mmCIF file of C-alpha atoms in Angstrom:
data_model
loop_
_atom_site.group_PDB
_atom_site.id
_atom_site.type_symbol
_atom_site.label_atom_id
_atom_site.label_comp_id
_atom_site.label_asym_id
_atom_site.label_seq_id
_atom_site.Cartn_x
_atom_site.Cartn_y
_atom_site.Cartn_z
ATOM 1 C CA UNK A 99 0.000 0.000 0.000
ATOM 2 C CA UNK A 100 1.371 3.447 -0.929
ATOM 3 C CA UNK A 101 2.126 6.102 1.651
ATOM 4 C CA UNK A 102 -0.686 8.265 0.267
ATOM 5 C CA UNK A 103 -3.181 5.421 0.610
ATOM 6 C CA UNK A 104 -2.071 4.786 4.175
ATOM 7 C CA UNK A 105 -2.415 8.434 5.029
ATOM 8 C CA UNK A 106 -5.941 8.770 3.639
ATOM 9 C CA UNK A 107 -8.050 11.886 3.382
ATOM 10 C CA UNK A 108 -10.546 13.325 5.827
ATOM 11 C CA UNK A 109 -13.174 15.805 4.626
ATOM 12 C CA UNK A 110 -13.980 18.689 6.918
ATOM 13 C CA UNK A 111 -16.572 21.428 6.585
ATOM 14 C CA UNK A 112 -15.936 25.061 7.602
ATOM 15 C CA UNK A 113 -18.543 27.819 7.932
ATOM 16 C CA UNK A 114 -17.912 31.547 7.350
ATOM 17 C CA UNK A 115 -21.034 33.076 8.934
ATOM 18 C CA UNK A 116 -21.127 36.865 8.533
ATOM 19 C CA UNK A 117 -23.421 39.379 10.221
ATOM 20 C CA UNK A 118 -23.411 43.070 11.230
ATOM 21 C CA UNK A 119 -22.986 44.091 14.873
ATOM 22 C CA UNK A 120 -22.414 47.612 16.163
ATOM 23 C CA UNK A 121 -21.722 48.894 12.629
ATOM 24 C CA UNK A 122 -19.066 46.218 12.085
ATOM 25 C CA UNK A 123 -18.952 43.176 9.828
ATOM 26 C CA UNK A 124 -18.416 40.165 12.083
ATOM 27 C CA UNK A 125 -17.724 36.475 11.531
ATOM 28 C CA UNK A 126 -18.842 33.674 13.827
ATOM 29 C CA UNK A 127 -15.850 32.061 15.557
ATOM 30 C CA UNK A 128 -15.307 29.446 18.200
ATOM 31 C CA UNK A 129 -12.390 28.196 20.292
ATOM 32 C CA UNK A 130 -10.143 25.455 18.919
ATOM 33 C CA UNK A 131 -8.820 22.665 21.105
ATOM 34 C CA UNK A 132 -5.607 24.644 21.715
ATOM 35 C CA UNK A 133 -7.528 27.829 22.539
ATOM 36 C CA UNK A 134 -6.923 29.444 19.151
ATOM 37 C CA UNK A 135 -9.543 31.292 17.122
ATOM 38 C CA UNK A 136 -11.364 28.990 14.697
ATOM 39 C CA UNK A 137 -14.327 28.884 12.403
ATOM 40 C CA UNK A 138 -17.100 26.447 13.237
ATOM 41 C CA UNK A 139 -15.654 23.246 11.797
ATOM 42 C CA UNK A 140 -16.564 19.582 11.740
ATOM 43 C CA UNK A 141 -15.760 16.363 9.886
ATOM 44 C CA UNK A 142 -18.014 14.889 7.233
ATOM 45 C CA UNK A 143 -18.954 11.284 8.008
ATOM 46 C CA UNK A 144 -19.952 9.537 4.751
ATOM 47 C CA UNK A 145 -21.578 6.705 6.706
ATOM 48 C CA UNK A 146 -23.783 9.032 8.744
ATOM 49 C CA UNK A 147 -24.194 12.375 6.962
ATOM 50 C CA UNK A 148 -26.564 12.494 3.991
ATOM 51 C CA UNK A 149 -25.197 15.763 2.530
ATOM 52 C CA UNK A 150 -22.379 18.214 3.213
ATOM 53 C CA UNK A 151 -24.837 21.019 3.895
ATOM 54 C CA UNK A 152 -26.893 19.083 6.454
ATOM 55 C CA UNK A 153 -23.717 18.054 8.264
ATOM 56 C CA UNK A 154 -22.534 21.683 8.246
ATOM 57 C CA UNK A 155 -25.807 22.952 9.697
ATOM 58 C CA UNK A 156 -25.826 20.327 12.445
ATOM 59 C CA UNK A 157 -22.324 20.902 13.784
ATOM 60 C CA UNK A 158 -22.535 24.718 13.545
ATOM 61 C CA UNK A 159 -25.596 24.560 15.783
ATOM 62 C CA UNK A 160 -23.879 22.061 18.106
ATOM 63 C CA UNK A 161 -20.710 24.196 18.427
ATOM 64 C CA UNK A 162 -22.250 27.670 18.585
ATOM 65 C CA UNK A 163 -25.965 27.284 19.274
ATOM 66 C CA UNK A 164 -26.596 29.253 16.073
ATOM 67 C CA UNK A 165 -28.884 27.994 13.301
ATOM 68 C CA UNK A 166 -27.830 28.791 9.743
ATOM 69 C CA UNK A 167 -30.104 30.299 7.120
ATOM 70 C CA UNK A 168 -28.980 30.535 3.501
ATOM 71 C CA UNK A 169 -25.519 29.076 2.741
ATOM 72 C CA UNK A 170 -23.435 28.711 -0.417
ATOM 73 C CA UNK A 171 -20.304 26.685 -1.044
ATOM 74 C CA UNK A 172 -17.099 28.714 -1.293
ATOM 75 C CA UNK A 173 -14.138 26.543 -2.216
ATOM 76 C CA UNK A 174 -12.276 23.360 -1.315
ATOM 77 C CA UNK A 175 -9.068 23.870 0.695
ATOM 78 C CA UNK A 176 -6.456 21.151 0.928
ATOM 79 C CA UNK A 177 -2.943 22.576 0.656
ATOM 80 C CA UNK A 178 -0.222 20.220 1.854
ATOM 81 C CA UNK A 179 1.860 21.549 4.729
ATOM 82 C CA UNK A 180 -0.804 23.548 6.532
ATOM 83 C CA UNK A 181 -1.931 22.344 9.936
ATOM 84 C CA UNK A 182 -5.173 20.370 10.280
ATOM 85 C CA UNK A 183 -7.980 22.109 12.158
ATOM 86 C CA UNK A 184 -8.632 19.086 14.361
ATOM 87 C CA UNK A 185 -6.461 16.090 15.178
ATOM 88 C CA UNK A 186 -7.709 12.834 13.646
ATOM 89 C CA UNK A 187 -8.517 10.283 16.402
ATOM 90 C CA UNK A 188 -6.400 7.137 16.460
ATOM 91 C CA UNK A 189 -3.061 6.365 14.828
ATOM 92 C CA UNK A 190 -4.132 7.462 11.326
ATOM 93 C CA UNK A 191 -2.595 10.568 9.798
ATOM 94 C CA UNK A 192 -5.354 11.788 7.534
ATOM 95 C CA UNK A 193 -4.747 14.702 5.236
ATOM 96 C CA UNK A 194 -7.390 17.356 5.830
ATOM 97 C CA UNK A 195 -9.485 18.601 2.920
ATOM 98 C CA UNK A 196 -11.845 21.363 4.019
ATOM 99 C CA UNK A 197 -14.938 22.495 2.111
ATOM 100 C CA UNK A 198 -15.747 26.106 2.993
ATOM 101 C CA UNK A 199 -19.226 27.646 3.057
ATOM 102 C CA UNK A 200 -20.407 31.257 3.242
ATOM 103 C CA UNK A 201 -23.536 32.153 5.189
ATOM 104 C CA UNK A 202 -25.123 35.579 5.756
ATOM 105 C CA UNK A 203 -27.559 36.450 8.511
ATOM 106 C CA UNK A 204 -29.332 39.472 9.937
ATOM 107 C CA UNK A 205 -29.526 37.664 13.292
ATOM 108 C CA UNK A 206 -26.629 39.135 15.265
ATOM 109 C CA UNK A 207 -27.812 38.081 18.700
ATOM 110 C CA UNK A 208 -25.267 36.817 21.199
ATOM 111 C CA UNK A 209 -24.539 33.136 20.709
ATOM 112 C CA UNK A 210 -25.725 30.850 23.519
ATOM 113 C CA UNK A 211 -22.398 28.975 23.654
ATOM 114 C CA UNK A 212 -19.740 30.647 25.817
ATOM 115 C CA UNK A 213 -16.898 29.664 23.470
ATOM 116 C CA UNK A 214 -18.631 31.117 20.377
ATOM 117 C CA UNK A 215 -18.194 34.789 19.501
ATOM 118 C CA UNK A 216 -18.884 37.321 16.775
ATOM 119 C CA UNK A 217 -15.379 38.512 15.796
ATOM 120 C CA UNK A 218 -15.007 41.736 13.741
ATOM 121 C CA UNK A 219 -13.693 40.806 10.311
ATOM 122 C CA UNK A 220 -11.410 43.850 10.169
ATOM 123 C CA UNK A 221 -9.759 42.722 13.425
ATOM 124 C CA UNK A 222 -8.630 39.692 11.414
ATOM 125 C CA UNK A 223 -7.631 41.741 8.330
ATOM 126 C CA UNK A 224 -6.957 45.317 9.548
ATOM 127 C CA UNK A 225 -5.164 46.224 6.296
ATOM 128 C CA UNK A 226 -8.528 45.769 4.527
ATOM 129 C CA UNK A 227 -10.078 48.815 6.249
ATOM 130 C CA UNK A 228 -9.861 51.767 3.859
ATOM 131 C CA UNK A 229 -12.875 53.721 5.131
ATOM 132 C CA UNK A 230 -10.859 56.652 6.435
ATOM 133 C CA UNK A 231 -7.163 57.295 5.934
ATOM 134 C CA UNK A 232 -4.914 54.368 5.185
ATOM 135 C CA UNK A 233 -4.825 52.088 8.256
ATOM 136 C CA UNK A 234 -1.753 52.554 10.500
ATOM 137 C CA UNK A 235 -0.555 49.032 9.746
ATOM 138 C CA UNK A 236 -0.365 49.598 5.985
ATOM 139 C CA UNK A 237 2.887 51.596 5.636
ATOM 140 C CA UNK A 238 5.054 49.249 7.754
ATOM 141 C CA UNK A 239 3.408 46.286 6.057
ATOM 142 C CA UNK A 240 4.283 47.557 2.583
ATOM 143 C CA UNK A 241 7.806 48.301 3.804
ATOM 144 C CA UNK A 242 8.205 44.692 4.961
ATOM 145 C CA UNK A 243 6.823 43.407 1.678
ATOM 146 C CA UNK A 244 9.197 45.606 -0.309
ATOM 147 C CA UNK A 245 12.169 44.309 1.694
ATOM 148 C CA UNK A 246 10.985 40.743 1.027
ATOM 149 C CA UNK A 247 10.679 41.474 -2.716
ATOM 150 C CA UNK A 248 14.429 42.305 -2.780
ATOM 151 C CA UNK A 249 14.095 44.093 -6.099
ATOM 152 C CA UNK A 250 12.331 41.236 -7.889
ATOM 153 C CA UNK A 251 10.133 43.017 -10.478
ATOM 154 C CA UNK A 252 7.426 40.327 -10.360
ATOM 155 C CA UNK A 253 7.106 40.559 -6.591
ATOM 156 C CA UNK A 254 7.153 44.348 -6.681
ATOM 157 C CA UNK A 255 4.398 44.348 -9.311
ATOM 158 C CA UNK A 256 2.221 42.115 -7.125
ATOM 159 C CA UNK A 257 2.723 44.427 -4.140
ATOM 160 C CA UNK A 258 1.888 47.531 -6.193
ATOM 161 C CA UNK A 259 -1.201 45.907 -7.730
ATOM 162 C CA UNK A 260 -2.660 44.325 -4.594
ATOM 163 C CA UNK A 261 -1.904 47.125 -2.126
ATOM 164 C CA UNK A 262 -2.313 50.039 -4.591
ATOM 165 C CA UNK A 263 0.991 51.598 -3.558
ATOM 166 C CA UNK A 264 1.204 53.930 -6.589
ATOM 167 C CA UNK A 265 -1.339 56.323 -8.168
ATOM 168 C CA UNK A 266 -1.416 54.061 -11.224
ATOM 169 C CA UNK A 267 -3.075 51.292 -9.214
ATOM 170 C CA UNK A 268 -6.567 51.298 -7.745
ATOM 171 C CA UNK A 269 -7.464 49.378 -4.575
ATOM 172 C CA UNK A 270 -9.571 46.332 -5.455
ATOM 173 C CA UNK A 271 -11.607 45.463 -2.363
ATOM 174 C CA UNK A 272 -12.517 42.003 -3.665
ATOM 175 C CA UNK A 273 -8.917 40.712 -3.697
ATOM 176 C CA UNK A 274 -8.821 39.892 0.015
ATOM 177 C CA UNK A 275 -7.501 36.369 -0.513
ATOM 178 C CA UNK A 276 -4.762 37.496 -2.917
ATOM 179 C CA UNK A 277 -3.465 39.993 -0.361
ATOM 180 C CA UNK A 278 -3.522 37.423 2.441
ATOM 181 C CA UNK A 279 -1.720 34.856 0.275
ATOM 182 C CA UNK A 280 0.980 37.399 -0.582
ATOM 183 C CA UNK A 281 1.510 38.105 3.127
ATOM 184 C CA UNK A 282 1.623 34.357 3.793
ATOM 185 C CA UNK A 283 4.209 33.838 1.035
ATOM 186 C CA UNK A 284 6.306 36.677 2.447
ATOM 187 C CA UNK A 285 6.190 35.116 5.932
ATOM 188 C CA UNK A 286 4.390 38.125 7.386
ATOM 189 C CA UNK A 287 1.503 36.288 9.036
ATOM 190 C CA UNK A 288 1.684 34.014 12.045
ATOM 191 C CA UNK A 289 0.198 31.089 10.117
ATOM 192 C CA UNK A 290 3.204 31.008 7.756
ATOM 193 C CA UNK A 291 5.675 30.700 10.644
ATOM 194 C CA UNK A 292 3.522 28.036 12.286
ATOM 195 C CA UNK A 293 3.231 25.916 9.151
ATOM 196 C CA UNK A 294 6.989 26.069 8.543
ATOM 197 C CA UNK A 295 7.880 25.414 12.199
ATOM 198 C CA UNK A 296 9.636 28.765 12.363
ATOM 199 C CA UNK A 297 9.542 31.330 15.170
ATOM 200 C CA UNK A 298 7.117 34.170 14.553
ATOM 201 C CA UNK A 299 9.553 37.046 14.136
ATOM 202 C CA UNK A 300 7.688 39.309 11.728
ATOM 203 C CA UNK A 301 3.930 39.249 11.587
ATOM 204 C CA UNK A 302 1.319 41.465 10.058
ATOM 205 C CA UNK A 303 -1.269 42.834 12.456
ATOM 206 C CA UNK A 304 -4.561 41.043 12.771
ATOM 207 C CA UNK A 305 -5.902 38.032 14.628
ATOM 208 C CA UNK A 306 -4.328 34.750 13.594
ATOM 209 C CA UNK A 307 -6.555 31.700 13.248
ATOM 210 C CA UNK A 308 -6.002 27.963 13.378
ATOM 211 C CA UNK A 309 -5.165 25.940 10.266
ATOM 212 C CA UNK A 310 -6.419 27.505 7.027
ATOM 213 C CA UNK A 311 -9.257 29.347 8.720
ATOM 214 C CA UNK A 312 -7.983 32.886 8.095
ATOM 215 C CA UNK A 313 -7.516 31.918 4.457
ATOM 216 C CA UNK A 314 -11.096 30.616 4.355
ATOM 217 C CA UNK A 315 -12.426 33.834 5.917
ATOM 218 C CA UNK A 316 -10.442 35.828 3.337
ATOM 219 C CA UNK A 317 -12.089 33.791 0.590
ATOM 220 C CA UNK A 318 -15.539 34.390 2.086
ATOM 221 C CA UNK A 319 -15.029 38.138 2.561
ATOM 222 C CA UNK A 320 -13.650 38.532 -0.962
ATOM 223 C CA UNK A 321 -16.600 36.594 -2.382
ATOM 224 C CA UNK A 322 -19.076 38.738 -0.468
ATOM 225 C CA UNK A 323 -17.425 42.008 -1.485
ATOM 226 C CA UNK A 324 -17.515 40.967 -5.137
ATOM 227 C CA UNK A 325 -21.124 39.759 -4.968
ATOM 228 C CA UNK A 326 -22.321 43.121 -3.624
ATOM 229 C CA UNK A 327 -21.771 44.594 -7.082
ATOM 230 C CA UNK A 328 -23.951 42.168 -9.014
ATOM 231 C CA UNK A 329 -26.375 40.568 -6.526
ATOM 232 C CA UNK A 330 -28.457 42.237 -3.766
ATOM 233 C CA UNK A 331 -26.878 40.116 -1.023
ATOM 234 C CA UNK A 332 -26.454 43.088 1.322
ATOM 235 C CA UNK A 333 -30.149 42.836 2.188
ATOM 236 C CA UNK A 334 -29.507 39.402 3.726
ATOM 237 C CA UNK A 335 -27.624 41.266 6.459
ATOM 238 C CA UNK A 336 -30.277 43.924 7.072
ATOM 239 C CA UNK A 337 -33.304 43.951 9.394
ATOM 240 C CA UNK A 338 -36.776 44.091 7.849
ATOM 241 C CA UNK A 339 -36.869 47.912 8.027
ATOM 242 C CA UNK A 340 -33.827 50.150 7.679
ATOM 243 C CA UNK A 341 -32.771 53.678 6.788
ATOM 244 C CA UNK A 342 -30.610 54.402 3.755
ATOM 245 C CA UNK A 343 -27.867 55.563 6.146
ATOM 246 C CA UNK A 344 -27.948 52.146 7.833
ATOM 247 C CA UNK A 345 -27.768 50.472 4.429
ATOM 248 C CA UNK A 346 -24.740 52.589 3.478
ATOM 249 C CA UNK A 347 -23.046 51.846 6.814
ATOM 250 C CA UNK A 348 -23.551 48.136 6.180
ATOM 251 C CA UNK A 349 -22.023 48.411 2.691
ATOM 252 C CA UNK A 350 -19.036 50.319 4.102
ATOM 253 C CA UNK A 351 -18.537 47.768 6.892
ATOM 254 C CA UNK A 352 -18.371 44.931 4.350
ATOM 255 C CA UNK A 353 -16.287 46.642 1.665
ATOM 256 C CA UNK A 354 -13.971 48.558 3.972
ATOM 257 C CA UNK A 355 -14.569 51.626 1.786
ATOM 258 C CA UNK A 356 -15.979 55.084 2.449
ATOM 259 C CA UNK A 357 -18.889 55.576 0.028
ATOM 260 C CA UNK A 358 -20.206 58.822 -1.432
ATOM 261 C CA UNK A 359 -23.502 59.451 0.355
ATOM 262 C CA UNK A 360 -25.579 61.124 -2.355
ATOM 263 C CA UNK A 361 -24.316 58.902 -5.164
ATOM 264 C CA UNK A 362 -25.021 55.807 -3.067
ATOM 265 C CA UNK A 363 -28.586 56.914 -2.338
ATOM 266 C CA UNK A 364 -29.293 57.809 -5.951
ATOM 267 C CA UNK A 365 -27.918 54.433 -7.011
ATOM 268 C CA UNK A 366 -30.087 52.570 -4.497
ATOM 269 C CA UNK A 367 -33.180 54.376 -5.715
ATOM 270 C CA UNK A 368 -32.351 53.561 -9.358
ATOM 271 C CA UNK A 369 -32.182 49.830 -8.610
ATOM 272 C CA UNK A 370 -35.829 49.798 -7.540
ATOM 273 C CA UNK A 371 -34.969 47.214 -4.868
ATOM 274 C CA UNK A 372 -36.297 49.172 -1.883
ATOM 275 C CA UNK A 373 -39.562 50.914 -1.088
ATOM 276 C CA UNK A 374 -40.491 53.421 1.629
ATOM 277 C CA UNK A 375 -42.558 52.162 4.546
ATOM 278 C CA UNK A 376 -44.195 55.509 5.272
ATOM 279 C CA UNK A 377 -42.665 55.514 8.751
ATOM 280 C CA UNK A 378 -39.714 57.327 10.319
ATOM 281 C CA UNK A 379 -36.909 56.111 12.542
ATOM 282 C CA UNK A 380 -35.996 58.122 15.629
ATOM 283 C CA UNK A 381 -32.971 55.943 16.360
ATOM 284 C CA UNK A 382 -30.615 58.093 14.286
ATOM 285 C CA UNK A 383 -29.926 60.489 17.168
ATOM 286 C CA UNK A 384 -30.838 63.465 15.018
ATOM 287 C CA UNK A 385 -33.529 64.281 12.524
ATOM 288 C CA UNK A 386 -35.880 61.283 12.051
ATOM 289 C CA UNK A 387 -35.013 59.330 8.897
ATOM 290 C CA UNK A 388 -37.343 57.531 6.541
ATOM 291 C CA UNK A 389 -37.532 53.764 6.874
ATOM 292 C CA UNK A 390 -37.312 51.505 3.840
ATOM 293 C CA UNK A 391 -37.706 47.803 3.216
ATOM 294 C CA UNK A 392 -36.857 45.418 0.398
ATOM 295 C CA UNK A 393 -39.458 45.038 -2.328
ATOM 296 C CA UNK A 394 -41.593 41.924 -2.277
ATOM 297 C CA UNK A 395 -40.366 38.928 -4.236
ATOM 298 C CA UNK A 396 -37.369 36.618 -4.494
ATOM 299 C CA UNK A 397 -34.190 38.619 -5.102
ATOM 300 C CA UNK A 398 -31.991 35.535 -5.422
ATOM 301 C CA UNK A 399 -33.097 34.960 -9.028
ATOM 302 C CA UNK A 400 -34.140 37.052 -11.983
ATOM 303 C CA UNK A 401 -32.748 40.424 -12.923
ATOM 304 C CA UNK A 402 -32.110 41.858 -9.441
ATOM 305 C CA UNK A 403 -28.782 43.674 -9.442
ATOM 306 C CA UNK A 404 -26.288 44.590 -6.774
ATOM 307 C CA UNK A 405 -25.973 47.948 -5.079
ATOM 308 C CA UNK A 406 -23.738 50.791 -6.317
ATOM 309 C CA UNK A 407 -20.455 51.283 -4.480
ATOM 310 C CA UNK A 408 -19.380 54.846 -5.344
ATOM 311 C CA UNK A 409 -16.165 55.316 -3.385
ATOM 312 C CA UNK A 410 -15.106 58.652 -1.955
ATOM 313 C CA UNK A 411 -11.542 57.935 -3.070
#
């Protein structure tokens, strides 16, 4: 029997559950066996579980007390050399292949499980927050990347393109995974040192996660940011009634961008996706604002488009 056959493969399922809390985009996390920050994760048992999605729903509820709504499959992760999220029981050394899922919810209530938390996404990827001035971590991060590039034109081009370090390059908010992978390759995230059994000497800011989980969150956030432009998924994160300011704040929390207020509102109105309720909200702290809600009907199919993202930059 070959070494690969002896090793075997174990299929795991990881959930990136995103909501909005206190004007922040947050992801549902739990504690790993070693105390590290992890996504809800569980193994797929082909003898017991009828489908991947049913297995995912069951263990997310068991680990966090949270019940998932709509989910979609993200990607399959199985890079050799990255630590497994959970140790395989017994003497077997199974290679971990993880299937990631993205879920969105407007239910941001506290989770009933003490070890489950809503973790701000931009605490995990602080360099992705471009709502105000460039984040404080960005300049030293680019400096470290430039030193790592050591004059290599291909590396320098990747840095310039992904981090928009020159006026000729525009920040692309959807390339979250590409930026994380560049930092991993450069050894600037804790996960890279861990996977290579090296001391963590230089790390980018942000909360490290077990195994490939920060990579999976990066994939989920990038997917969501991209989908905002062509599907009305932002409404899956909103309460039934909302003001246009609340809708803009939600879009900014997800994209990490500061959006032009009037252009955003005009764009929302042109989509025809929202309608006024005839009521006002006094929760704004100032002048009461008009409440809106999503139009009736299924927005997941048909010609429904995404929302405009007119950046201030």
